[in-house]
Each structure stands twice: as structure tokens, then as C-alpha cells.
Coordinates of C-alpha atoms in Angstrom, one line a residue:
Chain A
M1 CA 35.7 27.9 -14.1
S2 CA 32.1 26.7 -14.2
T3 CA 30.0 27.2 -11.2
Q4 CA 28.6 24.2 -9.4
P5 CA 25.0 24.3 -8.3
K6 CA 24.6 23.9 -4.5
T7 CA 21.9 21.2 -4.9
P8 CA 22.1 18.6 -7.7
D9 CA 19.3 18.8 -10.1
V10 CA 16.7 16.1 -10.6
D11 CA 14.7 16.1 -13.8
N12 CA 11.2 15.5 -12.4
S13 CA 8.9 14.8 -15.3
T14 CA 5.6 16.5 -15.5
L15 CA 2.5 14.9 -14.1
E16 CA 1.3 14.4 -17.7
D17 CA 4.5 12.6 -18.6
R18 CA 4.2 10.4 -15.5
L19 CA 0.6 9.5 -16.2
Y20 CA 1.6 8.7 -19.7
T21 CA 3.8 5.8 -18.3
V22 CA 0.7 4.0 -17.0
K23 CA -1.2 1.6 -19.3
Y24 CA -4.8 2.7 -19.4
E25 CA -7.9 1.3 -21.0
D26 CA -10.8 3.7 -21.2
P27 CA -13.9 2.1 -19.7
G28 CA -16.0 4.5 -21.8
E29 CA -17.7 6.2 -19.0
S30 CA -16.6 7.6 -15.7
H31 CA -16.3 5.3 -12.7
L32 CA -16.2 8.5 -10.6
D33 CA -18.9 11.0 -9.8
V34 CA -20.2 13.2 -7.0
K35 CA -23.3 11.8 -5.2
V36 CA -25.1 15.2 -4.8
P37 CA -23.6 17.9 -7.1
G38 CA -25.3 20.7 -5.2
F39 CA -23.4 19.7 -2.1
C40 CA -20.0 20.6 -3.5
A41 CA -21.3 23.9 -4.7
D42 CA -23.2 24.8 -1.5
R43 CA -21.3 23.3 1.3
C44 CA -17.7 22.6 0.3
D45 CA -15.0 25.3 0.2
T46 CA -11.9 23.2 0.9
D47 CA -11.9 20.9 -2.2
D48 CA -10.2 18.1 -0.4
C49 CA -10.7 15.8 -3.4
V50 CA -8.6 18.2 -5.5
E51 CA -5.9 18.6 -2.7
V52 CA -5.4 14.8 -2.2
C53 CA -5.5 13.5 -5.8
P54 CA -2.1 12.3 -7.0
A55 CA -3.2 12.4 -10.6
D56 CA -5.2 15.6 -11.0
V57 CA -8.4 13.7 -11.6
W58 CA -10.3 16.2 -9.6
R59 CA -10.0 19.8 -10.7
I60 CA -11.6 23.1 -10.0
E61 CA -11.4 25.1 -13.2
D62 CA -12.0 28.8 -13.4
G63 CA -15.5 29.7 -12.4
D64 CA -16.4 26.2 -11.4
D65 CA -18.1 25.5 -8.1
V66 CA -18.3 21.7 -8.7
P67 CA -15.1 19.8 -9.5
T68 CA -14.5 18.6 -13.0
I69 CA -13.5 14.9 -13.1
A70 CA -10.9 13.8 -15.5
Y71 CA -11.5 10.1 -14.8
E72 CA -9.1 9.0 -17.6
N73 CA -6.2 10.0 -15.3
C74 CA -7.4 7.9 -12.3
L75 CA -4.8 5.6 -10.7
E76 CA -7.6 4.0 -8.7
C77 CA -6.0 4.8 -5.3
G78 CA -9.3 5.8 -3.8
S79 CA -7.9 8.7 -1.8
C80 CA -10.7 11.1 -2.9
R81 CA -13.2 8.8 -1.3
F82 CA -11.6 9.0 2.1
A83 CA -10.7 12.7 1.8
C84 CA -14.2 14.0 1.1
P85 CA -15.5 15.2 4.5
Y86 CA -19.1 14.9 3.2
N87 CA -18.7 11.4 1.8
N88 CA -19.9 12.8 -1.5
V89 CA -17.6 10.9 -3.8
D90 CA -19.3 8.2 -5.8
W91 CA -16.6 5.6 -6.6
E92 CA -17.0 2.4 -8.6
Y93 CA -14.3 0.0 -9.8
P94 CA -14.0 0.4 -13.6
D95 CA -15.7 -2.6 -15.3
N96 CA -14.1 -5.7 -16.7
G97 CA -10.5 -4.9 -16.1
A98 CA -10.6 -1.4 -17.7
G99 CA -8.9 1.5 -16.1
V100 CA -5.2 1.3 -15.1
T101 CA -3.0 -1.7 -15.6
Y102 CA 0.2 -1.5 -13.7
H103 CA 3.2 -3.3 -15.2
Y104 CA 5.5 -2.9 -12.2
G105 CA 3.2 -2.1 -9.3
Chain B
M1 CA -22.3 -17.6 -15.3
T2 CA -26.0 -17.7 -15.1
T3 CA -28.5 -16.4 -12.7
A4 CA -30.1 -18.6 -10.2
T5 CA -33.4 -17.4 -8.9
D6 CA -34.0 -17.4 -5.2
D7 CA -35.6 -20.8 -5.1
G8 CA -32.6 -22.3 -6.8
A9 CA -34.1 -22.8 -10.2
E10 CA -32.0 -21.7 -13.1
A11 CA -32.9 -19.0 -15.5
T12 CA -33.7 -20.8 -18.7
E13 CA -33.5 -17.9 -21.2
P14 CA -30.1 -17.8 -22.7
D15 CA -28.6 -14.3 -22.8
D16 CA -28.0 -13.6 -26.5
A17 CA -27.7 -9.9 -26.2
G18 CA -25.3 -8.5 -28.8
L19 CA -24.4 -11.9 -30.3
G20 CA -26.8 -11.6 -33.2
T21 CA -27.8 -15.2 -33.3
D22 CA -30.5 -17.4 -31.8
R23 CA -28.3 -20.5 -31.8
V24 CA -26.7 -19.6 -28.5
P25 CA -25.8 -22.4 -26.2
A26 CA -27.1 -22.0 -22.7
A27 CA -24.5 -20.3 -20.5
P28 CA -22.9 -22.8 -18.1
N29 CA -24.1 -22.6 -14.6
Y30 CA -21.3 -22.4 -12.1
D31 CA -23.5 -21.8 -9.1
G32 CA -22.6 -24.3 -6.4
A33 CA -19.6 -25.5 -8.4
F34 CA -17.2 -23.8 -6.0
D35 CA -16.8 -24.2 -2.3
A36 CA -15.4 -20.8 -1.9
V37 CA -15.1 -17.5 -3.9
V38 CA -12.1 -15.3 -3.3
V39 CA -12.6 -11.7 -4.1
G40 CA -9.3 -10.4 -5.4
A41 CA -6.2 -12.2 -6.5
G42 CA -3.6 -10.2 -4.6
L43 CA -1.4 -11.7 -2.0
A44 CA -4.0 -12.2 0.7
G45 CA -6.5 -13.7 -1.9
S46 CA -3.9 -16.0 -3.5
A47 CA -2.6 -17.2 -0.1
A48 CA -6.2 -18.1 0.9
A49 CA -6.8 -19.8 -2.4
I50 CA -3.6 -21.8 -2.3
T51 CA -4.4 -22.9 1.3
M52 CA -8.0 -23.9 0.5
A53 CA -7.2 -25.6 -2.8
R54 CA -4.6 -27.7 -1.0
E55 CA -7.2 -28.7 1.5
G56 CA -9.3 -30.1 -1.4
L57 CA -11.7 -27.2 -1.8
D58 CA -12.9 -26.0 -5.2
V59 CA -11.9 -22.4 -5.2
A60 CA -12.7 -19.5 -7.6
M61 CA -10.5 -16.4 -7.5
I62 CA -12.1 -13.3 -9.1
E63 CA -9.7 -10.6 -10.1
R64 CA -10.8 -7.3 -11.6
G65 CA -7.5 -6.6 -13.3
T66 CA -6.3 -8.0 -16.6
S67 CA -4.0 -10.2 -14.6
P68 CA -3.3 -10.6 -10.9
G69 CA -1.2 -7.7 -9.7
A70 CA -2.4 -5.4 -12.5
K71 CA -4.3 -3.2 -10.0
N72 CA -1.8 -3.6 -7.1
V73 CA 0.8 -1.2 -5.7
F74 CA 3.1 -1.4 -2.7
G75 CA 6.3 0.2 -1.6
G76 CA 8.6 -2.6 -2.6
V77 CA 9.8 -5.0 0.1
L78 CA 8.2 -8.4 0.7
Y79 CA 8.9 -10.3 3.9
T80 CA 8.7 -14.0 3.1
P81 CA 8.6 -16.4 6.1
T82 CA 4.9 -17.4 5.4
V83 CA 5.3 -17.2 1.6
R84 CA 8.2 -19.7 1.9
E85 CA 5.9 -22.1 3.9
L86 CA 3.3 -21.9 1.2
V87 CA 5.3 -22.0 -2.1
D88 CA 8.8 -22.8 -3.4
L89 CA 10.5 -19.4 -3.6
D90 CA 13.3 -20.7 -5.9
D91 CA 11.3 -19.8 -9.0
A92 CA 9.7 -16.6 -7.6
P93 CA 10.2 -13.3 -9.4
L94 CA 12.2 -11.7 -6.6
E95 CA 14.3 -8.6 -7.4
R96 CA 17.0 -8.3 -4.8
Y97 CA 17.4 -9.4 -1.2
V98 CA 17.6 -6.6 1.3
G99 CA 21.2 -6.5 2.5
E100 CA 21.1 -3.0 3.9
K101 CA 18.6 -0.9 5.7
R102 CA 19.0 2.8 6.1
F103 CA 17.0 5.2 8.2
G104 CA 17.5 8.8 7.2
M105 CA 16.1 11.8 9.1
L106 CA 15.7 14.7 6.7
S107 CA 15.3 18.3 7.6
P108 CA 14.8 20.5 4.6
D109 CA 18.5 20.6 3.9
D110 CA 20.2 18.0 6.1
E111 CA 20.3 14.2 6.5
T112 CA 21.2 12.3 9.6
A113 CA 21.2 8.6 8.9
V114 CA 21.7 5.2 10.5
T115 CA 22.8 2.3 8.2
L116 CA 22.6 -1.4 9.0
R117 CA 24.4 -4.0 7.0
P118 CA 24.5 -7.2 9.1
G119 CA 26.7 -9.9 7.6
E120 CA 23.9 -12.4 8.4
W121 CA 21.6 -10.8 5.9
R122 CA 24.0 -11.8 3.1
E123 CA 23.4 -15.5 3.9
E124 CA 20.3 -17.4 2.7
P125 CA 17.4 -16.8 3.4
H126 CA 18.6 -13.2 3.6
N127 CA 16.4 -12.4 6.6
D128 CA 13.4 -13.2 4.5
S129 CA 13.4 -9.7 3.0
Y130 CA 13.3 -9.1 -0.8
T131 CA 12.4 -6.3 -3.1
V132 CA 9.6 -7.3 -5.4
L133 CA 7.4 -5.8 -8.1
R134 CA 3.8 -6.7 -7.6
G135 CA 3.0 -6.8 -11.3
E136 CA 5.2 -9.9 -11.6
F137 CA 5.1 -11.3 -8.2
D138 CA 1.3 -11.4 -7.8
E139 CA 0.8 -13.0 -11.1
W140 CA 3.3 -15.7 -10.2
F141 CA 1.8 -16.2 -6.7
A142 CA -1.7 -16.5 -8.2
E143 CA -0.3 -19.1 -10.6
Q144 CA 0.7 -21.2 -7.6
A145 CA -2.9 -21.1 -6.5
V146 CA -4.0 -22.2 -10.0
E147 CA -1.5 -25.0 -9.9
A148 CA -2.9 -26.1 -6.6
G149 CA -6.3 -26.4 -8.3
A150 CA -8.0 -23.0 -7.9
T151 CA -9.8 -21.4 -10.9
L152 CA -8.7 -17.8 -11.7
V153 CA -11.2 -15.5 -13.4
T154 CA -9.7 -12.1 -14.5
E155 CA -11.2 -8.9 -15.9
T156 CA -14.3 -9.5 -13.7
T157 CA -15.3 -7.1 -10.9
V158 CA -17.2 -8.2 -7.9
T159 CA -19.9 -5.6 -7.3
D160 CA -21.7 -6.9 -4.3
L161 CA -22.2 -9.9 -2.0
L162 CA -25.3 -12.1 -2.2
R163 CA -27.2 -13.0 1.0
D164 CA -29.9 -15.5 1.7
G165 CA -33.0 -14.8 3.8
T166 CA -31.1 -15.1 7.1
G167 CA -28.4 -12.6 6.0
T168 CA -25.8 -15.3 5.4
V169 CA -23.4 -14.4 2.6
V170 CA -24.0 -17.0 -0.2
G171 CA -22.0 -15.7 -3.1
V172 CA -21.0 -12.7 -5.1
D173 CA -22.5 -10.5 -7.9
T174 CA -20.1 -9.4 -10.7
D175 CA -20.2 -7.1 -13.6
R176 CA -20.5 -10.0 -16.0
P177 CA -23.8 -10.6 -17.7
D178 CA -25.7 -13.0 -15.5
G179 CA -22.8 -12.5 -13.2
E180 CA -24.0 -14.0 -9.9
L181 CA -21.9 -16.8 -8.5
R182 CA -23.1 -18.7 -5.5
A183 CA -20.8 -20.5 -3.2
P184 CA -21.0 -21.4 0.5
M185 CA -18.0 -19.2 1.5
V186 CA -16.6 -15.8 0.3
V187 CA -13.1 -14.6 1.2
L188 CA -13.0 -10.9 0.8
A189 CA -9.5 -9.9 -0.3
E190 CA -10.3 -6.8 -2.3
G191 CA -7.7 -4.5 -0.8
G192 CA -7.9 -1.2 1.2
N193 CA -10.3 0.6 -1.2
S194 CA -13.0 -1.9 0.0
L195 CA -16.1 -1.0 -2.1
V196 CA -17.6 -4.5 -1.8
G197 CA -17.1 -4.9 1.9
E198 CA -18.5 -1.4 2.6
R199 CA -21.5 -1.9 0.3
A200 CA -22.3 -5.2 1.9
G201 CA -22.0 -3.7 5.4
L202 CA -19.0 -5.8 6.4
K203 CA -17.0 -2.7 7.3
E204 CA -17.2 1.0 7.5
T205 CA -15.4 3.6 5.4
A206 CA -12.1 4.3 7.2
D207 CA -11.6 7.8 8.7
R208 CA -9.1 9.9 6.8
E209 CA -6.9 10.2 9.9
N210 CA -6.4 6.4 9.5
V211 CA -5.7 6.2 5.8
A212 CA -2.5 7.3 4.0
V213 CA -2.2 8.3 0.4
A214 CA 1.0 6.9 -1.2
V215 CA 2.6 7.7 -4.5
K216 CA 5.5 5.8 -6.1
E217 CA 7.7 6.0 -9.2
V218 CA 9.7 3.3 -10.8
L219 CA 12.9 4.7 -12.2
E220 CA 15.1 3.3 -14.9
F221 CA 18.7 4.4 -15.7
P222 CA 18.9 3.7 -19.4
D223 CA 22.3 5.5 -19.9
R224 CA 24.0 4.3 -16.7
E225 CA 23.9 0.6 -16.3
D226 CA 25.9 0.8 -13.0
A227 CA 24.0 3.6 -11.4
I228 CA 22.1 1.4 -9.0
P229 CA 24.9 -0.9 -7.7
E230 CA 27.3 2.1 -7.6
R231 CA 25.1 4.6 -5.8
F232 CA 23.8 2.0 -3.3
R233 CA 27.1 0.1 -3.0
L234 CA 25.5 -3.2 -4.0
A235 CA 27.2 -6.5 -4.9
D236 CA 25.5 -9.2 -7.0
D237 CA 21.8 -9.6 -5.9
A238 CA 22.1 -7.6 -2.7
G239 CA 19.7 -4.7 -2.4
A240 CA 19.0 -1.7 -0.2
A241 CA 15.9 -0.4 1.7
Y242 CA 16.2 3.3 2.5
H243 CA 13.5 4.8 4.7
Y244 CA 13.2 8.5 5.3
F245 CA 11.2 10.6 7.7
G246 CA 11.2 14.3 8.7
E247 CA 10.3 17.5 6.9
G248 CA 12.6 16.8 4.0
A249 CA 10.8 13.6 3.3
V250 CA 7.1 14.4 3.5
G251 CA 6.9 18.0 4.6
D252 CA 4.6 18.9 7.5
A253 CA 2.8 15.5 7.4
F254 CA 2.7 12.3 9.4
G255 CA 4.4 9.7 7.1
G256 CA 7.6 8.8 5.4
A257 CA 9.4 8.2 2.2
F258 CA 11.4 5.3 0.7
I259 CA 13.8 4.2 -1.9
Y260 CA 14.1 0.5 -2.7
T261 CA 16.5 -1.1 -5.2
N262 CA 15.1 -3.6 -7.7
D263 CA 17.1 -5.6 -10.2
D264 CA 17.6 -2.7 -12.6
T265 CA 15.1 -0.1 -11.4
L266 CA 14.5 2.0 -8.3
S267 CA 11.2 2.3 -6.4
V268 CA 10.9 5.8 -5.0
G269 CA 7.9 7.0 -3.1
L270 CA 6.2 8.3 0.0
A271 CA 3.1 8.0 2.0
Y272 CA 1.4 10.3 4.5
R273 CA -2.0 10.5 6.0
I274 CA -4.9 11.9 4.0
E275 CA -5.8 14.2 6.9
D276 CA -2.4 16.0 6.4
A277 CA -2.6 15.8 2.6
V278 CA -5.7 18.0 2.5
T279 CA -4.5 20.6 5.0
G280 CA -1.6 22.7 4.0
Q281 CA 0.5 20.0 2.4
P282 CA 1.4 20.4 -1.3
K283 CA -0.2 17.8 -3.6
P284 CA 1.3 14.2 -3.3
E285 CA 3.0 14.5 -6.7
R286 CA 4.7 17.7 -5.7
T287 CA 5.7 16.3 -2.4
L288 CA 7.4 13.5 -4.3
N289 CA 9.2 15.9 -6.5
R290 CA 10.5 17.8 -3.5
F291 CA 11.7 14.6 -1.8
K292 CA 13.5 13.5 -5.0
S293 CA 15.2 16.9 -5.1
H294 CA 16.4 16.8 -1.5
P295 CA 20.2 17.2 -1.5
A296 CA 20.6 13.8 0.2
V297 CA 18.2 12.1 -2.2
A298 CA 18.9 13.7 -5.6
P299 CA 22.3 12.1 -6.1
L300 CA 20.6 8.7 -5.7
V301 CA 17.9 9.2 -8.2
R302 CA 19.5 11.7 -10.7
G303 CA 19.1 10.7 -14.3
G304 CA 16.4 8.2 -13.6
R305 CA 13.7 8.0 -16.2
T306 CA 10.2 7.4 -14.8
V307 CA 8.8 4.2 -16.3
E308 CA 5.7 4.0 -14.0
Y309 CA 3.9 6.3 -11.7
A310 CA 1.5 4.7 -9.2
A311 CA -0.7 5.6 -6.3
K312 CA -2.5 3.7 -3.5
T313 CA -4.2 4.3 -0.2
I314 CA -3.0 2.4 2.8
P315 CA -5.2 1.5 5.8
E316 CA -3.1 2.6 8.8
G317 CA -5.7 2.5 11.6
G318 CA -4.0 -0.4 13.4
A319 CA -5.6 -3.0 15.7
E320 CA -8.3 -0.6 16.8
A321 CA -9.6 0.1 13.3
M322 CA -9.8 -3.6 12.2
P323 CA -13.3 -4.5 11.1
D324 CA -15.0 -7.8 12.2
L325 CA -13.0 -10.5 10.3
V326 CA -15.7 -13.1 10.3
H327 CA -19.4 -13.0 9.2
D328 CA -21.9 -15.7 8.4
G329 CA -20.5 -17.0 5.1
A330 CA -17.6 -14.6 4.7
V331 CA -14.2 -13.7 6.0
V332 CA -12.1 -10.5 5.5
V333 CA -8.3 -10.7 4.9
G334 CA -5.3 -8.5 4.0
D335 CA -5.7 -4.7 3.4
A336 CA -9.5 -5.1 3.4
A337 CA -9.1 -6.1 7.1
G338 CA -6.7 -3.2 7.7
L339 CA -3.7 -5.4 8.3
V340 CA -0.9 -3.0 7.8
L341 CA 1.9 -2.0 10.2
N342 CA 3.5 1.3 9.3
N343 CA 5.2 2.9 12.2
G344 CA 8.2 4.5 10.4
V345 CA 10.6 1.7 11.5
H346 CA 8.6 -1.3 10.3
L347 CA 6.7 -0.9 7.0
E348 CA 4.8 -4.2 6.6
G349 CA 1.5 -5.3 5.1
T350 CA 2.0 -7.9 2.4
N351 CA 3.4 -10.4 4.8
M352 CA 0.4 -9.8 7.1
A353 CA -1.9 -10.2 4.0
V354 CA -0.3 -13.6 3.3
E355 CA -0.5 -14.7 6.9
S356 CA -4.2 -13.7 7.2
G357 CA -5.1 -15.4 3.9
Y358 CA -3.4 -18.6 5.2
H359 CA -5.3 -18.7 8.5
A360 CA -8.5 -17.7 6.8
G361 CA -8.1 -20.5 4.3
R362 CA -7.4 -23.1 6.9
T363 CA -10.4 -22.0 8.9
V364 CA -12.8 -22.0 5.9
A365 CA -11.7 -25.5 5.0
S366 CA -12.3 -26.9 8.4
A367 CA -15.6 -25.1 8.8
L368 CA -16.8 -26.5 5.5
E369 CA -15.7 -29.9 6.5
S370 CA -18.3 -29.8 9.2
D371 CA -20.8 -28.3 6.8
R372 CA -20.9 -24.9 8.5
T373 CA -20.4 -21.4 7.3
D374 CA -21.7 -19.3 10.2
A375 CA -19.4 -16.8 11.9
G376 CA -19.2 -19.0 15.0
A377 CA -17.6 -21.8 13.0
L378 CA -15.1 -19.3 11.6
R379 CA -13.8 -18.0 15.0
S380 CA -10.6 -19.8 14.8
Y381 CA -9.5 -17.4 12.0
P382 CA -9.4 -14.3 14.1
R383 CA -8.1 -16.3 17.1
K384 CA -5.2 -17.7 15.1
L385 CA -4.5 -14.2 13.7
D386 CA -4.6 -12.8 17.3
E387 CA -2.0 -15.3 18.3
S388 CA 0.2 -14.6 15.2
F389 CA 2.7 -11.8 14.7
V390 CA 0.0 -9.9 12.7
V391 CA -2.2 -8.8 15.5
R392 CA 0.5 -9.0 18.2
N393 CA 2.6 -6.5 16.2
L394 CA -0.4 -4.3 15.5
E395 CA -1.2 -4.2 19.2
H396 CA 2.4 -3.8 20.3
Y397 CA 2.8 -0.7 18.2
E398 CA -0.7 0.8 18.7
W399 CA 0.7 3.1 21.4
L400 CA 3.6 4.1 19.3
M401 CA 1.4 5.4 16.5
A402 CA -0.7 7.3 18.9
A403 CA 2.3 8.8 20.7
A404 CA 4.0 9.6 17.4
R405 CA 1.0 11.4 16.1
E406 CA 0.8 13.5 19.3
D407 CA 4.5 14.3 19.0
K408 CA 4.5 14.8 15.3
D409 CA 6.0 18.3 15.2
L410 CA 8.8 17.3 17.6
L411 CA 9.6 13.9 16.1
F412 CA 9.3 14.7 12.4
G413 CA 10.2 18.4 12.4
E414 CA 12.1 19.9 15.3
L415 CA 14.1 16.8 16.3
P416 CA 15.6 15.9 12.9
E417 CA 16.7 19.5 12.6
A418 CA 18.2 19.6 16.1
I419 CA 20.1 16.4 15.5
A420 CA 21.5 17.6 12.2
D421 CA 22.5 20.9 13.9
A422 CA 24.0 19.1 16.8
G423 CA 25.9 16.9 14.5
E424 CA 27.2 19.8 12.5
E425 CA 28.1 21.6 15.7
Y426 CA 29.8 18.6 17.2
F427 CA 32.0 17.9 14.2
S428 CA 32.6 21.5 13.2
I429 CA 36.2 22.4 12.5
D430 CA 37.5 25.7 13.7
R431 CA 39.9 26.9 16.4
R432 CA 37.5 26.4 19.3
P433 CA 38.2 23.4 21.5
K434 CA 36.1 20.2 20.9
A435 CA 34.7 20.4 24.4
D436 CA 33.0 23.7 23.6
H437 CA 31.5 22.3 20.4
A438 CA 30.3 19.2 22.3
A439 CA 28.7 21.4 25.0
D440 CA 26.9 23.5 22.3
A441 CA 25.7 20.4 20.5
K442 CA 24.3 19.0 23.7
E443 CA 22.6 22.2 24.5
R444 CA 21.0 22.3 21.0
L445 CA 19.6 18.8 21.5
L446 CA 18.4 19.3 25.0
G447 CA 16.9 22.7 24.2
T448 CA 14.7 20.9 21.6
V449 CA 13.5 18.1 23.8
G450 CA 12.9 20.2 26.9
G451 CA 16.1 19.6 28.9
W452 CA 17.2 16.5 30.7
R453 CA 13.8 16.2 32.2
G454 CA 12.2 16.3 28.7
A455 CA 14.7 13.9 27.4
A456 CA 14.0 11.5 30.2
K457 CA 10.2 11.8 29.6
L458 CA 10.7 11.2 25.9
A459 CA 12.9 8.2 26.5
W460 CA 10.4 6.7 28.9
R461 CA 7.5 7.3 26.5
Y462 CA 9.3 5.5 23.7
R463 CA 11.0 2.8 25.7
K464 CA 8.8 0.1 24.3
V465 CA 10.3 0.6 20.8
I466 CA 13.1 -1.7 21.9
A467 CA 11.5 -3.2 25.0

């Protein structure tokens, strides 16, 4: 007799697979930046931008004291702007329709 | 578009950058060709454009996406009383009507739910509640504005507002070469991530306690055609709206989760305030994974293939966080104006966007008729909105949001667990008499809310939910 798992399994795809479902046109340069790089290094130890981002755009890689910005993943939600307690996120809309295009929305 | 200098004279040098020829015709000058520029062709923008175009105004709608809706995300239910007034819904790309609402309280392992399936909802117009996908719906709704005479410009991003010497807004700047476009009125419908409004000083950046981060997946069931109707007990074009709150939905955060049935996809997602997202809560994507894996949710979404992953921020500050809606030469509508009601029971925003766009459009038309664009001439927009369901609902539930935030741990953590436990106790089958189980269940509930006195206090505090 086979054993039944107590909780049914859901195949949650990886974030990479999920991001792959979104149509994206690279605007060529990042629409995201930090206003004052030194601020993240000197003053911030919570990395709220990293914590809130649903797409892993903001990352602290080993040895970094300033976040790396993988802008190509950005879903344009804007949560990093609101999350940063120092208002240090520089956010622009990607130019001329570039960036994400949602099919379903 | 071409640049007009401040004294109104046109720039005469054609911009031939990158074209490699000197036989470039002069760029046409659209300055002054439009009575109003609408920033954003989402639901608020299109509602305003439809209204103004029908009043005989020349309207330009500027949309940064490749098509209207391309940059837009919402949970999935559109409430249509005002939409129905503006356009014929017969041809609209609606997915399913909402025939059932379910409210599920989730502890980490349990669900206690209430389901409503009123017979009335099966009849047209189905309580004016339909699941919708914004990619299709917004494009269609913007087309209605174009049919009414508005001009739609896509793949163009408004970067700032233009002002004259007195500070009156007199148009917009865009990311197009020579991208200024002058018009007497600007309708700001850019959504909740309001870069233009903030840059132009029309509103402040919202506090993170007042903004929610939302993530959503659209799931398809390629190998199981009947998965959605079977799992949600749907007949024909009936659909379901499931709302979830409690720890099993969004962990230790203030917010909720949802599942909505579309034609042949599910919209599954959740939203919670950014303040919680950055303190102790797993990242949004992992919170969504956990919700989908909850024992009460997993059987509904199992085998679903993610066909789109989306994210959005939601302005949830309510009536108190609304910015000034009228300025000299400009009005603010929809999410940009913070018009969202999200109290756990009612999740509404797009209907408020449409309503605000409609009132703003009417007001702009009547102000322009008397040749005025000053804030004083636009006062009837906020006044009409105040009298409408939009602000009345926001104000009615202002206290609820405040109270619910204060009682967060009790309402979203302890109470769902106590109710599940009490239910388990009440219905547990063994050789003890039912009366003993009932007494224990009652004790479990009362213990959580602080006895009869606590229960009475709680009931008094939340009486207005139904009053």
C-alpha cells in the first residue's frame, strides 16, 4: 500500500521560471538606481529593498555593502521605492514602452 | 510633437537626429490641438477620456505600455455599475460572473470558511461583478475612448508636467524627442506608483504603512480541462471569488490572499503591507508559495502551470491619505488619487477608478466650457466624488482599517486558530457527550477574545461592519 502524503503537493515553479513567463523588452539601461550609493553602505543594515522585492531585482551578494540591481527582472511594482526608509531608490519608468508587458495582468 | 518655446513660438529646426537625411519634414505641432491630456490609459484614464470625448473635447491619452493594460495588474474582479453606464458591456472581454464568494480564515493548518451563493447573482446583471484580465479589458476599454473620439498614443512615457509662470499646469513632457505636449487640462491617471505626480508636487510619496505589495500568478491547467469548473463547482459562465485571511494566507502580516476563476485560468495571489514585508515576513514570492501549498488551497491550484507572474503596489491609505484631487490645470484620478478600498471583506479599486475618471471628465468639460482651468473651477470633481460611493465607502471603513491594524494579531492570528480549534472541538466525535464538547469549544473561543466582556467589547468595536 502506498503512503499518502498528509498535505497535497503543489509544484511551485522557481522565481526564474516565473519571471520567464513575463514578456520583457530590455530598455538597454537600468531604470533603477540608488540616489546616494554611500548611503546604503554607511547607513542601511536592513536592506528593505531586498526584503520587499517580488522579483529579486535587489540583491546583496557576498561581500557587497551596496545592493546589486538586476533591473531586467523588474515587474515595475514600485515596492522598493516605498520600502526604502531613506528614500534612496531612484526609480524611472522604462522608456518608450520597454520593460515588462503583461499579457493577462 | 515639437517643442514650443515659452513665448509660444515654435521651434523651427526639424529634429533629424539619427535619420541620416536633411529632407526631413517638419514635425507636426500638436500643442494646443487637444483640450485635455490624460496620463495613463488604465481604467481611470479611459473612463475620463470616454467622458470628455463624448462631451466634445479633443482628448489625447498617453500610455507608456505597448498597449493599454500592458503595464497593469489587479486581483481580478471588476465591479461594473459605472462601466455599464459608460459603455455597452455586451462586447466586453469579461471572463466569468462572480456567482460565489467565499471567505476563508486560514491558520497554518486549518480553514474555517463562509460561502455565499445567492440565487440572485445567477441572474443578469450578476450583481455587476465579473472576473476580468486587465491585459484584455483595458485595451478594450481604451478602444471605447478612441471610438468616442479620443486619440491614443502608446509607448510614450510622461516624464513631467509643464507649468506656466503662475504655476498652472499647461501640459506634459514625454520621453519622445521634442516630447512636450501642451493642453489646457491634464488628467493624471498614472496609477499608484505615481512618479509624475510626485515629481510635479501634486502628491507626496505614500508611507510604507499605507502601501501594500501584491503578487499574483495566472495558472493554466493544460492537462485537465475540467479542473476549474470541477474544483470550484462552476456551471457555464459562473465564477468564484475566494478571499483568505489569517496566518495561513499571508503569515504574520496585515493583508489577505485570493483566488479568482477566469474563463480557463485561475488568478492566485496575495497582498500585504510593505511595512510587514520588510520586517520578519518571508519575501512575497515565498509567501505566495506557502499560501498555494496550504492544505486548504493546494487541492484548488494543484497541477496549475504558471503562465504569468505579476506584481503591483496598492495604495491603501484610505480617505485620510488621499492627495488634493484638483490643481490649477490638473486633476488626479484612480490609484494615483489613492482610491482603493481594501478591508478584507471588500476589495475594490477599479470601480472607484472608473467612477473618479467619470466625475473628473465631467468636471473638466464643464470648466473648459467656461474657459477656466483653475482649481476653483474644478471643485465639483472632489465634491461629486465625496457624494459618491467612492469617498463614502472609504470614510465608512476608515475606522475599520485602523481598528483591524491595532487588533492584527488577534484578528489574523489568534482568532482564526481559536475558531478552527473550537470548530474541531465542537464537532469532534468520541464518547464524550456533545454538551461537554460545546462547553470546551465555547471556552476556547472566549479564552481568546478575553471572556464575555472581551467578546462584547470586540462586537461593539466592529458593530459598524454591518451597521
